[in-house]
Coordinates of C-alpha atoms and ligand atoms in Angstrom, one line a residue:
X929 CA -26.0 131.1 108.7
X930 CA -27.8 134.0 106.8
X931 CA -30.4 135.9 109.2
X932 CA -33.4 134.6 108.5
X933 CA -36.1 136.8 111.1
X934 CA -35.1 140.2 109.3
X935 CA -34.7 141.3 105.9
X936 CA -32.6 144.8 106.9
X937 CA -29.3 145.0 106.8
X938 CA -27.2 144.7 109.9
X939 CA -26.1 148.7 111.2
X940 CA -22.8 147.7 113.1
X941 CA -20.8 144.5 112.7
X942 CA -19.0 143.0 116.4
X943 CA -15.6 140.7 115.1
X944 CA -14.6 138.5 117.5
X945 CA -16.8 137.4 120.3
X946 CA -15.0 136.6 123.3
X947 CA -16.6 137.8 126.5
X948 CA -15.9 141.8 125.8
X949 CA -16.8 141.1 121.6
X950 CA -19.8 139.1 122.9
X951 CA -21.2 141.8 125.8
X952 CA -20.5 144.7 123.6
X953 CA -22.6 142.9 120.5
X954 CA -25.2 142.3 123.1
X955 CA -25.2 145.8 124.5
X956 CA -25.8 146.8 120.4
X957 CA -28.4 144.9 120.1
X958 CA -30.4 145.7 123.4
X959 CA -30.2 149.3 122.0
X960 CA -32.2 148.0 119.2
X961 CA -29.3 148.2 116.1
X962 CA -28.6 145.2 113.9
X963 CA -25.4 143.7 114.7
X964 CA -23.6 141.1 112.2
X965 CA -21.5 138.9 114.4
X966 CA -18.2 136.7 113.1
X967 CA -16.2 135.1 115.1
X968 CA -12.6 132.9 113.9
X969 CA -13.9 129.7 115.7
X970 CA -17.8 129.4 114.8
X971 CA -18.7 127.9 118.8
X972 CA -18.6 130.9 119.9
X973 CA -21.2 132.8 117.4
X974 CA -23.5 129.9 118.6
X975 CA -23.3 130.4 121.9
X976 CA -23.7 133.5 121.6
X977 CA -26.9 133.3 119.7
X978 CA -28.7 129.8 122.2
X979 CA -28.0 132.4 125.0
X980 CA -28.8 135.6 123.9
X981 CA -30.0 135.9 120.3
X982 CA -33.3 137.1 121.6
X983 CA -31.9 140.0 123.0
X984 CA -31.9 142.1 120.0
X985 CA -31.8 142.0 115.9
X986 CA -28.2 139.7 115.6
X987 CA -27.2 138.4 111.9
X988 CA -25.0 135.5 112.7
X989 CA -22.2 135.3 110.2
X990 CA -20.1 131.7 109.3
X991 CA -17.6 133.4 106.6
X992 CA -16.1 137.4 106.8
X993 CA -17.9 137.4 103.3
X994 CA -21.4 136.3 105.0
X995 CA -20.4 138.8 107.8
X996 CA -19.3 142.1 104.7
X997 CA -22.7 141.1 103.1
X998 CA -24.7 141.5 106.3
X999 CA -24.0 144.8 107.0
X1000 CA -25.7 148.2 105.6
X1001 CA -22.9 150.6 103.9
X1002 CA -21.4 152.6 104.2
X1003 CA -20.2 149.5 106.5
X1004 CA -18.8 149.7 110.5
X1005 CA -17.0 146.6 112.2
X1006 CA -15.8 146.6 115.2
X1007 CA -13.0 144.4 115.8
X1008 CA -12.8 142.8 119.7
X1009 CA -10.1 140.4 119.4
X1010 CA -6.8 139.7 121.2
X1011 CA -4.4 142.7 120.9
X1012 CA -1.4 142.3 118.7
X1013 CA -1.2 140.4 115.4
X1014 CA -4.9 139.0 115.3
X1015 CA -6.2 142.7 114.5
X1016 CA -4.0 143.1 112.0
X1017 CA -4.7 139.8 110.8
X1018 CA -8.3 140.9 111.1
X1019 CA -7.7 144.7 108.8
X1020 CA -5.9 142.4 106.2
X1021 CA -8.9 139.9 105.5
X1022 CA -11.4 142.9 106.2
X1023 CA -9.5 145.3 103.5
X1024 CA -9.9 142.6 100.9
X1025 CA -14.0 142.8 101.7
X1026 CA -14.6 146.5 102.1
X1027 CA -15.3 149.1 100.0
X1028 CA -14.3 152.6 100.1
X1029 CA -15.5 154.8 103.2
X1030 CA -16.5 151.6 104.9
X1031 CA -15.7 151.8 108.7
X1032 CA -13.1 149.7 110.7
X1033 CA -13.2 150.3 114.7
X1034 CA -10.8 148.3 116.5
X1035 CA -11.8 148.3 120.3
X1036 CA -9.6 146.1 121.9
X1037 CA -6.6 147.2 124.4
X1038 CA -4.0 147.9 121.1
X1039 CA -0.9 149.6 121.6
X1040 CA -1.7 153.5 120.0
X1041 CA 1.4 153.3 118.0
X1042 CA 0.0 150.8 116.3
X1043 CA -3.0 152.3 115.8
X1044 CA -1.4 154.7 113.8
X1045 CA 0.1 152.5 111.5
X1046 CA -3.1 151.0 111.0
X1047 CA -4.7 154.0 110.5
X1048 CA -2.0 155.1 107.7
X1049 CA -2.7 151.1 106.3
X1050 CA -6.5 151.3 105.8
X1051 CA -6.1 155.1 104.6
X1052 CA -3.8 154.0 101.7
X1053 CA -7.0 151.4 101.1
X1054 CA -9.4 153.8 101.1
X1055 CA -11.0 152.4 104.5
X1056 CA -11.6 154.7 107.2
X1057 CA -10.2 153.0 110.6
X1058 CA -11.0 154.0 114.2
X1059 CA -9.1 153.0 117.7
X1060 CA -11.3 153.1 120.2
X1061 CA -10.2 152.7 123.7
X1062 CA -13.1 150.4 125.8
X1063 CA -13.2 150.6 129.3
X1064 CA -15.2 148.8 132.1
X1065 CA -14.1 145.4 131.7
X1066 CA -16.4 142.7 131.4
X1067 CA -20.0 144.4 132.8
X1068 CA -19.1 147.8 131.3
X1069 CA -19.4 146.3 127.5
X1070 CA -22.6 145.0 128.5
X1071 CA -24.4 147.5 130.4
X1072 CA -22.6 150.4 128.8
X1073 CA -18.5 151.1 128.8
X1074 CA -16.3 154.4 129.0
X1075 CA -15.4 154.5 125.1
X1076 CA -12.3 157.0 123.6
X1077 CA -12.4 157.0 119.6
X1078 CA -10.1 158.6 118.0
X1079 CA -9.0 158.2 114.0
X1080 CA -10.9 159.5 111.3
X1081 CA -13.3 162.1 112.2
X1082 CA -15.9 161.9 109.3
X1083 CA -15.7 158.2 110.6
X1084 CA -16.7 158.9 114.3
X1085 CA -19.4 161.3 113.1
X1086 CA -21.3 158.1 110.9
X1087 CA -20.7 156.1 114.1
X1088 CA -21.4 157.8 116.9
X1089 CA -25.0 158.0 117.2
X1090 CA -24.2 154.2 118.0
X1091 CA -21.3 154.5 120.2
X1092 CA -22.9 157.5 122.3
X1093 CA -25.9 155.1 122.9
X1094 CA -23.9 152.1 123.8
X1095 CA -21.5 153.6 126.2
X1096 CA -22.8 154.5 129.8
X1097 CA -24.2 157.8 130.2
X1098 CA -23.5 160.2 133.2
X1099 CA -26.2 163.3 134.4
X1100 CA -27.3 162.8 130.6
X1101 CA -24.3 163.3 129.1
X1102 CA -22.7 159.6 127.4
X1103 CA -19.2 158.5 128.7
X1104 CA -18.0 158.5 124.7
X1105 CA -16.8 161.2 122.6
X1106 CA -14.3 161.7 119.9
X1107 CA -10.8 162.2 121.2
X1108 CA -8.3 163.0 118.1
X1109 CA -6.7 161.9 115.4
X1110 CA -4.5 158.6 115.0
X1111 CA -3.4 156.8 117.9
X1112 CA -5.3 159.2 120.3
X1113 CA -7.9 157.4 121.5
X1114 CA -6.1 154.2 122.3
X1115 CA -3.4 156.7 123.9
X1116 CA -6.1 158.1 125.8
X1117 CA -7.1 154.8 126.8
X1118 CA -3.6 153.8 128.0
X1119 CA -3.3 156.6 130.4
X1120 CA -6.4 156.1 132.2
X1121 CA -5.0 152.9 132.4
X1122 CA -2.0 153.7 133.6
X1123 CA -4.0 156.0 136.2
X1124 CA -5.8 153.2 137.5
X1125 CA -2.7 151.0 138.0
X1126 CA -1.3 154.1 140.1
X1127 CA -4.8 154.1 141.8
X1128 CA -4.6 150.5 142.5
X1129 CA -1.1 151.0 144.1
X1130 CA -2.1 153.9 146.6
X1131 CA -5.0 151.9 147.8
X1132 CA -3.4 148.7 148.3
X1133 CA -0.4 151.1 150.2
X1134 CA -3.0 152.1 152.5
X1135 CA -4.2 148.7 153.3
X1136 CA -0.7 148.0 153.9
X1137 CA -0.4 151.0 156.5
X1138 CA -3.6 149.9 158.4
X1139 CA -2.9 146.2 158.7
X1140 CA 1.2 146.3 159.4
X1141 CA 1.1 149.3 161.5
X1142 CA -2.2 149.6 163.1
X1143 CA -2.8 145.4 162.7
X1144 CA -6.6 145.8 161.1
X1145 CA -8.6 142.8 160.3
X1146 CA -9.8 142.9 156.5
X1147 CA -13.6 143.3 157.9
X1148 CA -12.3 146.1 160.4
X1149 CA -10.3 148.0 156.7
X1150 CA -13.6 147.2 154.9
X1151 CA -15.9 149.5 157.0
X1152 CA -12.6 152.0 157.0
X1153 CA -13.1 151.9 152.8
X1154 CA -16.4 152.3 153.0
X1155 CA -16.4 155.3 155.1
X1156 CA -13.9 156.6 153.0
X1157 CA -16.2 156.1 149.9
X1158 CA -18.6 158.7 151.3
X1159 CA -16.3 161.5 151.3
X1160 CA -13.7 162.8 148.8
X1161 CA -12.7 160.0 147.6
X1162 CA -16.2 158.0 146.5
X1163 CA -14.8 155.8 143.3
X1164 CA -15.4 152.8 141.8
X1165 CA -12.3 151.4 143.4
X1166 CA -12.6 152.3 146.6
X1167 CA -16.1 150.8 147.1
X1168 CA -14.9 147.1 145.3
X1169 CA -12.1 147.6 147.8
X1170 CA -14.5 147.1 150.9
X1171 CA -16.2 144.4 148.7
X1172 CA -12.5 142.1 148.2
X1173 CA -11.9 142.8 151.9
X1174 CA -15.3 142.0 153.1
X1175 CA -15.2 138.6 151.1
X1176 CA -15.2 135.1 153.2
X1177 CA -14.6 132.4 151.9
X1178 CA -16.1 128.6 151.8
X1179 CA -13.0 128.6 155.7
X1180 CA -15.0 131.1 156.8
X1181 CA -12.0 133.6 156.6
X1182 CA -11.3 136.6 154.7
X1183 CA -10.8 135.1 151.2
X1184 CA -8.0 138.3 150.7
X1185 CA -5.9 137.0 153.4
X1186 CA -5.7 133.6 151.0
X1187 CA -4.9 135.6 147.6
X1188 CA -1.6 134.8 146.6
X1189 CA 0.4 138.5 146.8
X1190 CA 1.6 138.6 143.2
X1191 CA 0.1 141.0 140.9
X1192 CA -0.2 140.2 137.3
X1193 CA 0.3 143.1 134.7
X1194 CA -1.2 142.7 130.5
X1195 CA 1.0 145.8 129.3
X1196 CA -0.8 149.0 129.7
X1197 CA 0.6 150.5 132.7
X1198 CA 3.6 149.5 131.1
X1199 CA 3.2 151.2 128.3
X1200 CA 2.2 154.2 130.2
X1201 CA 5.5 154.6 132.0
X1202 CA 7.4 153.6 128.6
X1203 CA 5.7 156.7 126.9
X1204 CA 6.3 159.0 129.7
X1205 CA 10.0 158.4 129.8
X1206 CA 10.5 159.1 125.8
X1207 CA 8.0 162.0 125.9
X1208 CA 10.3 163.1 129.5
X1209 CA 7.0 163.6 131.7
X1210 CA 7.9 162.8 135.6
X1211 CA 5.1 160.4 135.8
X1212 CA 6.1 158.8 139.1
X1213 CA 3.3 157.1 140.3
X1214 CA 2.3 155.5 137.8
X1215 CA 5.8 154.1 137.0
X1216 CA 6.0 153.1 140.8
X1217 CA 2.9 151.3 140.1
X1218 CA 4.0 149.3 137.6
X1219 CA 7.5 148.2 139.5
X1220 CA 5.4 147.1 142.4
X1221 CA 3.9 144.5 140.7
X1222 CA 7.3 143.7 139.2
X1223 CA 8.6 143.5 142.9
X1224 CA 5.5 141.4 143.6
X1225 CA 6.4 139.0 141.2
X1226 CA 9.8 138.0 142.7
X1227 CA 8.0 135.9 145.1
X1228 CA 11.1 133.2 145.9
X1229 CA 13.3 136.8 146.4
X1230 CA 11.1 138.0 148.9
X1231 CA 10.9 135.1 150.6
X1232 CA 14.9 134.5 150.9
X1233 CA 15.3 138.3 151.9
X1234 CA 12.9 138.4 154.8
X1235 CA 15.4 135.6 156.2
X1236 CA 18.1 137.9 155.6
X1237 CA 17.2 141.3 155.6
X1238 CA 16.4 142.3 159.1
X1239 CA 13.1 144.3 159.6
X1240 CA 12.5 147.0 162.0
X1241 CA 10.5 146.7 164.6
X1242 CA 7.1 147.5 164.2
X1243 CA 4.8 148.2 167.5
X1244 CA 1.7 147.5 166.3
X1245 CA -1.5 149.2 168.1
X1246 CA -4.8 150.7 168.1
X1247 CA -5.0 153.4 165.6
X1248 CA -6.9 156.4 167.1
X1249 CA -9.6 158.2 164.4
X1250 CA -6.9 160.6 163.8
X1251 CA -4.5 158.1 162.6
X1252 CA -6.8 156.4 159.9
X1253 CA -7.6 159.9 158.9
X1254 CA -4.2 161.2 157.9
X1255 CA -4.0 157.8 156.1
X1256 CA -7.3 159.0 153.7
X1257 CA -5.5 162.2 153.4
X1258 CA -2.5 161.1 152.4
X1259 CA -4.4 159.0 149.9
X1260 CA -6.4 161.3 148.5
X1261 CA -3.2 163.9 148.2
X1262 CA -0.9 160.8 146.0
X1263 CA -4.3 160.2 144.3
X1264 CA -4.2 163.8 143.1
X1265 CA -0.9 163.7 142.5
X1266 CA -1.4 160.4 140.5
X1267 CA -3.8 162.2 138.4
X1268 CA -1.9 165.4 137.7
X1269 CA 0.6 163.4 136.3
X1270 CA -1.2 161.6 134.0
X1271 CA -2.9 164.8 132.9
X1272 CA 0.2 166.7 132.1
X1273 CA 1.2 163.7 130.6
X1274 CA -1.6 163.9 127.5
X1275 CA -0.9 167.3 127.7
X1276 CA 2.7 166.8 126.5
X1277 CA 1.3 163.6 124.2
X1278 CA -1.2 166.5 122.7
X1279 CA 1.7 168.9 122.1
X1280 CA 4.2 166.2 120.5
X1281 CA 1.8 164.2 118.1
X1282 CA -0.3 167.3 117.3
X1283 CA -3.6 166.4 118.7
X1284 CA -6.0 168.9 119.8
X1285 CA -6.9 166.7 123.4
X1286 CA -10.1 168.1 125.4
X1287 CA -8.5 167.1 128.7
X1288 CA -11.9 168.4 130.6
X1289 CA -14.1 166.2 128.0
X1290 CA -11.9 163.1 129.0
X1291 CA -12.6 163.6 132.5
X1292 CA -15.6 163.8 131.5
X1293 CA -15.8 160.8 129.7
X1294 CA -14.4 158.9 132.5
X1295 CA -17.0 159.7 135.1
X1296 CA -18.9 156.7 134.4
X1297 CA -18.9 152.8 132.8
X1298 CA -14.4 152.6 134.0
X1299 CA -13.2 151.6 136.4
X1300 CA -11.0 155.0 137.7
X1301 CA -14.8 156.2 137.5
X1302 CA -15.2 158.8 140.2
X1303 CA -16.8 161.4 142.0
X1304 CA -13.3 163.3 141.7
X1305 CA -13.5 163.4 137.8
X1306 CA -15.7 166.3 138.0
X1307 CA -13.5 168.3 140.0
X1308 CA -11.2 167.4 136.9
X1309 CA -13.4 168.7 134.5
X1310 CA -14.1 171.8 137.1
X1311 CA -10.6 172.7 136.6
X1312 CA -10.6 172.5 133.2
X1313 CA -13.5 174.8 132.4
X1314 CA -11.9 177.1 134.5
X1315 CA -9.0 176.9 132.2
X1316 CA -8.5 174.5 129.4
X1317 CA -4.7 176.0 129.2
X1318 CA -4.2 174.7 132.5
X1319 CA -0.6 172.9 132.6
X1320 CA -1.0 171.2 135.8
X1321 CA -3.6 170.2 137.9
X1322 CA -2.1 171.1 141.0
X1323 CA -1.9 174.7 140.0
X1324 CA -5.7 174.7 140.0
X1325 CA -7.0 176.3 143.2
X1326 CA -9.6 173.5 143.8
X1327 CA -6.8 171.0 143.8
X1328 CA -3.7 173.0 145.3
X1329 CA -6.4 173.7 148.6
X1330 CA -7.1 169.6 148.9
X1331 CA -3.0 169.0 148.8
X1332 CA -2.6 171.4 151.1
X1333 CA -4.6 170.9 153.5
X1334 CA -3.7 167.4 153.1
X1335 CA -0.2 167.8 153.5
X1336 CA 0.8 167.5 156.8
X1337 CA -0.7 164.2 157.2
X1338 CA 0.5 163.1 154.5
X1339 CA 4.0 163.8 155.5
X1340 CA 3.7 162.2 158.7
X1341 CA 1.8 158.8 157.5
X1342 CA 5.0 158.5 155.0
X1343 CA 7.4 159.2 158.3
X1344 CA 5.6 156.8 159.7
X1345 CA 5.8 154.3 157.2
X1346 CA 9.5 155.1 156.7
X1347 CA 10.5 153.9 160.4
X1348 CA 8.3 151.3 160.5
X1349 CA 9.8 149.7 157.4
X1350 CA 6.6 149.7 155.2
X1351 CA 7.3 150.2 151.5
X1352 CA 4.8 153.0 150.2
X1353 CA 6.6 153.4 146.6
X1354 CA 3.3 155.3 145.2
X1355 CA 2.4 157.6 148.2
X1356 CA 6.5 158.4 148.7
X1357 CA 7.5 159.6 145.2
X1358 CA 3.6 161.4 144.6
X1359 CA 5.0 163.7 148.2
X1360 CA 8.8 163.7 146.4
X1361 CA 6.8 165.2 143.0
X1362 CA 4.9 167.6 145.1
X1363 CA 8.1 168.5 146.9
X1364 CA 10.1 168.7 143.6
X1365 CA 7.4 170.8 141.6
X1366 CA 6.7 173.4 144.2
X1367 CA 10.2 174.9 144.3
X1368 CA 11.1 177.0 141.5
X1369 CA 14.8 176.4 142.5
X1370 CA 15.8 173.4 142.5
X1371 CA 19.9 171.5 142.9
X1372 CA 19.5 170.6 139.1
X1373 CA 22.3 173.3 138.9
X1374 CA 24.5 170.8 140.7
X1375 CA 23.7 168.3 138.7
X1376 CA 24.9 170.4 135.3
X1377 CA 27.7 171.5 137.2
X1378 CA 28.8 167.9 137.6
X1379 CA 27.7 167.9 133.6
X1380 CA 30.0 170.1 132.8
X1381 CA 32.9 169.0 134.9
X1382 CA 33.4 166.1 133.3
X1383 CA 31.6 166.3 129.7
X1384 CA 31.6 169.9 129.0
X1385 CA 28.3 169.6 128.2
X1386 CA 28.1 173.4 129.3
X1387 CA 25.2 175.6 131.4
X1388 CA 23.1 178.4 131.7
X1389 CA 23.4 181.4 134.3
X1390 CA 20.9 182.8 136.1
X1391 CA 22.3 186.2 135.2
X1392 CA 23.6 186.1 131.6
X1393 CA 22.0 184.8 128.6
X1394 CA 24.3 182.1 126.6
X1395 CA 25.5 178.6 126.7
X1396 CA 28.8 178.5 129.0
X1397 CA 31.6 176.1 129.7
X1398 CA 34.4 176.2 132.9
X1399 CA 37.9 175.2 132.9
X1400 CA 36.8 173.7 136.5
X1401 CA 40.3 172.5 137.3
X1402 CA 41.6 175.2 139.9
X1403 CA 44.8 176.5 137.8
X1404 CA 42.4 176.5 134.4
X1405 CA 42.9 173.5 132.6
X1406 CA 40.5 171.2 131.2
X1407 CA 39.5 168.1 133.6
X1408 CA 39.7 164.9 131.4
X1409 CA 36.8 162.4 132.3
Ligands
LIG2723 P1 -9.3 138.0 124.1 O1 -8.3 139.1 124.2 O2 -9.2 136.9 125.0 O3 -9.2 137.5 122.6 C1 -10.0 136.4 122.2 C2 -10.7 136.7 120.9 O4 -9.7 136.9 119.9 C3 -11.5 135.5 120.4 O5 -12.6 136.0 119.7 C4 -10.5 134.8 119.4 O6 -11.1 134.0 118.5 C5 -9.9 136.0 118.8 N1 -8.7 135.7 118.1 C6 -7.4 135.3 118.5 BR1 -7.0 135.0 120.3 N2 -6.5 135.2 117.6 C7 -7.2 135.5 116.4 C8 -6.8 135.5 115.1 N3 -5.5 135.3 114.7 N4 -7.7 135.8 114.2 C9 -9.0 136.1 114.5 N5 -9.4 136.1 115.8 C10 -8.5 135.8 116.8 O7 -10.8 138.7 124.2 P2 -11.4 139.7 125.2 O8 -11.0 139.4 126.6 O9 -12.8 139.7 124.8 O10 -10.8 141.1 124.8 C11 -10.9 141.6 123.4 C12 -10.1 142.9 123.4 O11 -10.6 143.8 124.3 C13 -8.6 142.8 123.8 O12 -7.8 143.7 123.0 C14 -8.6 143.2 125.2 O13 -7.3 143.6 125.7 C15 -9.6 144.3 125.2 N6 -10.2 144.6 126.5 C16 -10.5 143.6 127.4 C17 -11.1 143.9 128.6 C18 -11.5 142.8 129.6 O14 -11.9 143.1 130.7 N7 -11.4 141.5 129.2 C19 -11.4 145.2 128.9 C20 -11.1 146.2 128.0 C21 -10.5 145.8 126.8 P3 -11.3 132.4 118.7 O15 -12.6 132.3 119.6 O16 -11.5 131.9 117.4 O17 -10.1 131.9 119.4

């Protein structure tokens, strides 16, 4: 079908129109740009159009030929279709339409080492590619998402007057801007993923806490979130969280208290812990994060085990005010953690691959349209203008004061959880990481003692410079492994 209201060519083409394709084409549109639309399976362009085609200026497309031909040049697609081998699918029957300099943007969830390769396969064709990291779901493409580009610069510059007016825009400044070469911006895109699974975790550990130990209805933890939302920790997550818990359902009970207790994963979090054990980062929260699900998911185990595996007594009571409290602490203080670590890791990502990362402009980016959107992301970005060098975020004075001050709940809601049997995975390694990192000395010297002992894989003294190795048996000799 050839657009028949408008002469003008189309300024952005949207392939593949499932709901994020389809709300992001729409968002386009309702900022008044032409948007060519192709989808594989043509039902879905015609939906799209009976519901919404009078939203803005769309050019239906039937064939990628229809769908090349609709657009102005130099020419920008975005692709929006299942991760994996569709987009390159999708870049293979594009590169055999496009002419040089033309635009290729894929915004889907891809994995950023493939979004290298791609970029390295449409640069030998002469096509410019982009990976742009989209997050907000559902409602965020359509009322305006968090968006991380990175690829080919010139290529960002022709687009982003359009990106920076689709994605959400925070005290005037738009939740978009051009994060680095390659892979970046989908790597950017995994780590705030990856934060938010670690986010996810802390606040579901804290529900745990309130309704094992202190027995809370989900209505009675709803109001707790919801105070908790106008303080320090005011986030997108935390105010959904009293929404879930506040939920009844067609019983006329808490629909959370239904909700099967197995989480599902789709890879980035994964991924997240994956990079961060080749590129050696201690990112423990996030990683505990993503074996909590995995623990979730052995259902029948857990089932069996509680049988078998006695549990220790839990009192439960009343909690006082002070009890909840050091609960919100000790969230706030993993949260922090949580977020240090996925900081230092793009800081190691930026030194490895070479990419010049503007950690303050990502926090920046984040404020608004994702879903780890916060009121805490400007304290991010705070402590980056201070100093964009900074290698931690804990050695920031804004965020070493909130730890602190935090700490000795923190410390005692994780005692507390440790006698009473509840598993706090996230909030227990984010207080082991604290406790590792603030001791310049720590028993790693044991451990390359051991190293030696039986590998001679040698160590360094604090006193001499040089590599050394020690006969360790007592008369001298060699100890054979
Ligand atoms: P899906 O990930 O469910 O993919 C469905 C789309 O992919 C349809 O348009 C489908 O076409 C198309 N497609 C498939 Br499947 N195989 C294809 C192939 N071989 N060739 C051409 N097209 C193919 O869509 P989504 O949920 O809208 O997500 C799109 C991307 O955005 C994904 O990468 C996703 O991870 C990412 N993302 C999603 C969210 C979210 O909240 N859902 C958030 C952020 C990012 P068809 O109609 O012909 O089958």
């Amino acid at each position: 079908m050839s657009d028949q209201a408008h002469t003008g060519k189309a300024d952005i083409g949207v392939l593949g129109l499932a709901v994020m394709g389809a709300n992001l084409a729409r968002n386009a549109a309702r900022k008044g740009f032409g948007v060519a639309l192709f989808n594989r399976n043509h039902e879905r362009t015609d939906k799209l159009m009976a519901e919404h085609g009078s939203e803005g200026r769309f050019h239906p497309a039937k064939t990628i030929e229809e769908f090349v031909a609709a657009l102005a040049k130099p020419r920008a697609i975005i692709i929006m279709v299942k991760a994996g081998k569709p987009v390159d699918d999708m870049i293979e029957d594009l590169i055999g339409q496009l002419e040089p300099d033309d635009i290729i943007i894929d915004g889907g969830n891809s994995l950023f080492t493939d979004t290298a390769r791609r970029f390295k396969r449409c640069r030998d064709a002469n096509i410019r590619f982009i990976g742009m990291g989209i997050s907000g779901g559902e409602e965020g493409a359509l009322e305006g998402p968090s968006m991380m580009p990175g690829g080919e610069r010139s290529a960002y510059d022709r687009i982003a007057p359009m990106v920076t007016k689709m994605a959400v825009s925070v005290d005037g400044t738009p939740c978009c801007t051009y994060i680095g070469p390659e892979g970046a911006g989908h790597y950017v895109k995994m780590v705030h993923n990856g934060i938010e699974y670690a986010d996810m975790q802390l606040i579901t550990e804290a529900y745990d806490l309130m309704k094992t130990l202190y027995g809370l209805d989900a209505a009675a933890m709803a109001d707790i979130f919801t105070d908790w939302k106008a303080g320090d920790l005011d986030s997108y997550l935390i105010e959904i969280t009293a929404a879930v818990l506040r939920k009844v359902d067609g019983t006329g009970k808490p629909l959370i208290d239904a909700i099967v207790d197995e989480a599902e994963q789709k890879g980035t979090g994964r991924w997240t812990a994956q990079n961060a054990l080749e590129l050696g980062v201690p990112v423990t929260a996030i990683t505990e994060a993503v074996f909590a699900r995995a623990l979730s998911g052995r259902r029948g185990m857990r089932g069996e085990a509680e049988k078998k595996l006695p549990h220790p007594a839990v009192s439960t009571r009343k909690p006082s005010p002070e009890e909840i409290n050091a609960i919100r602490d000790a969230l706030y203080a993993s949260k922090i953690i949580a977020y240090a670590q996925g900081f230092e890791q793009m800081t190691v990502a930026a030194q490895t691959f070479g990419w010049d990362l503007h950690l303050g402009e990502i926090a920046t980016i984040w404020r608004g349209g994702c879903i780890i959107r916060a009121r805490f992301l400007n304290r991010i970005r705070e402590a980056y203008d201070r100093d964009p060098k900074l290698s931690n975020l804990l050695l920031d004075d804004y965020f070493r004061d909130a730890v602190v001050k935090a700490e000795e709940a923190w410390r005692r809601v994780i005692v507390l959880a440790v006698e009473n049997g509840v598993a706090v995975p996230a909030f227990s390694s984010s207080l082991a990481y604290y406790d590792g990192l603030r001791r310049a000395r720590g028993p790693a010297n044991l451990l390359q003692g051991l190293r030696d002992y039986f590998g001679a894989h040698t160590y360094r003294r604090l006193d001499k410079e040089g590599s050394f190795h020690t006969r360790w048996g007592q008369d001298g000799s060699e100890i054979e492994a």
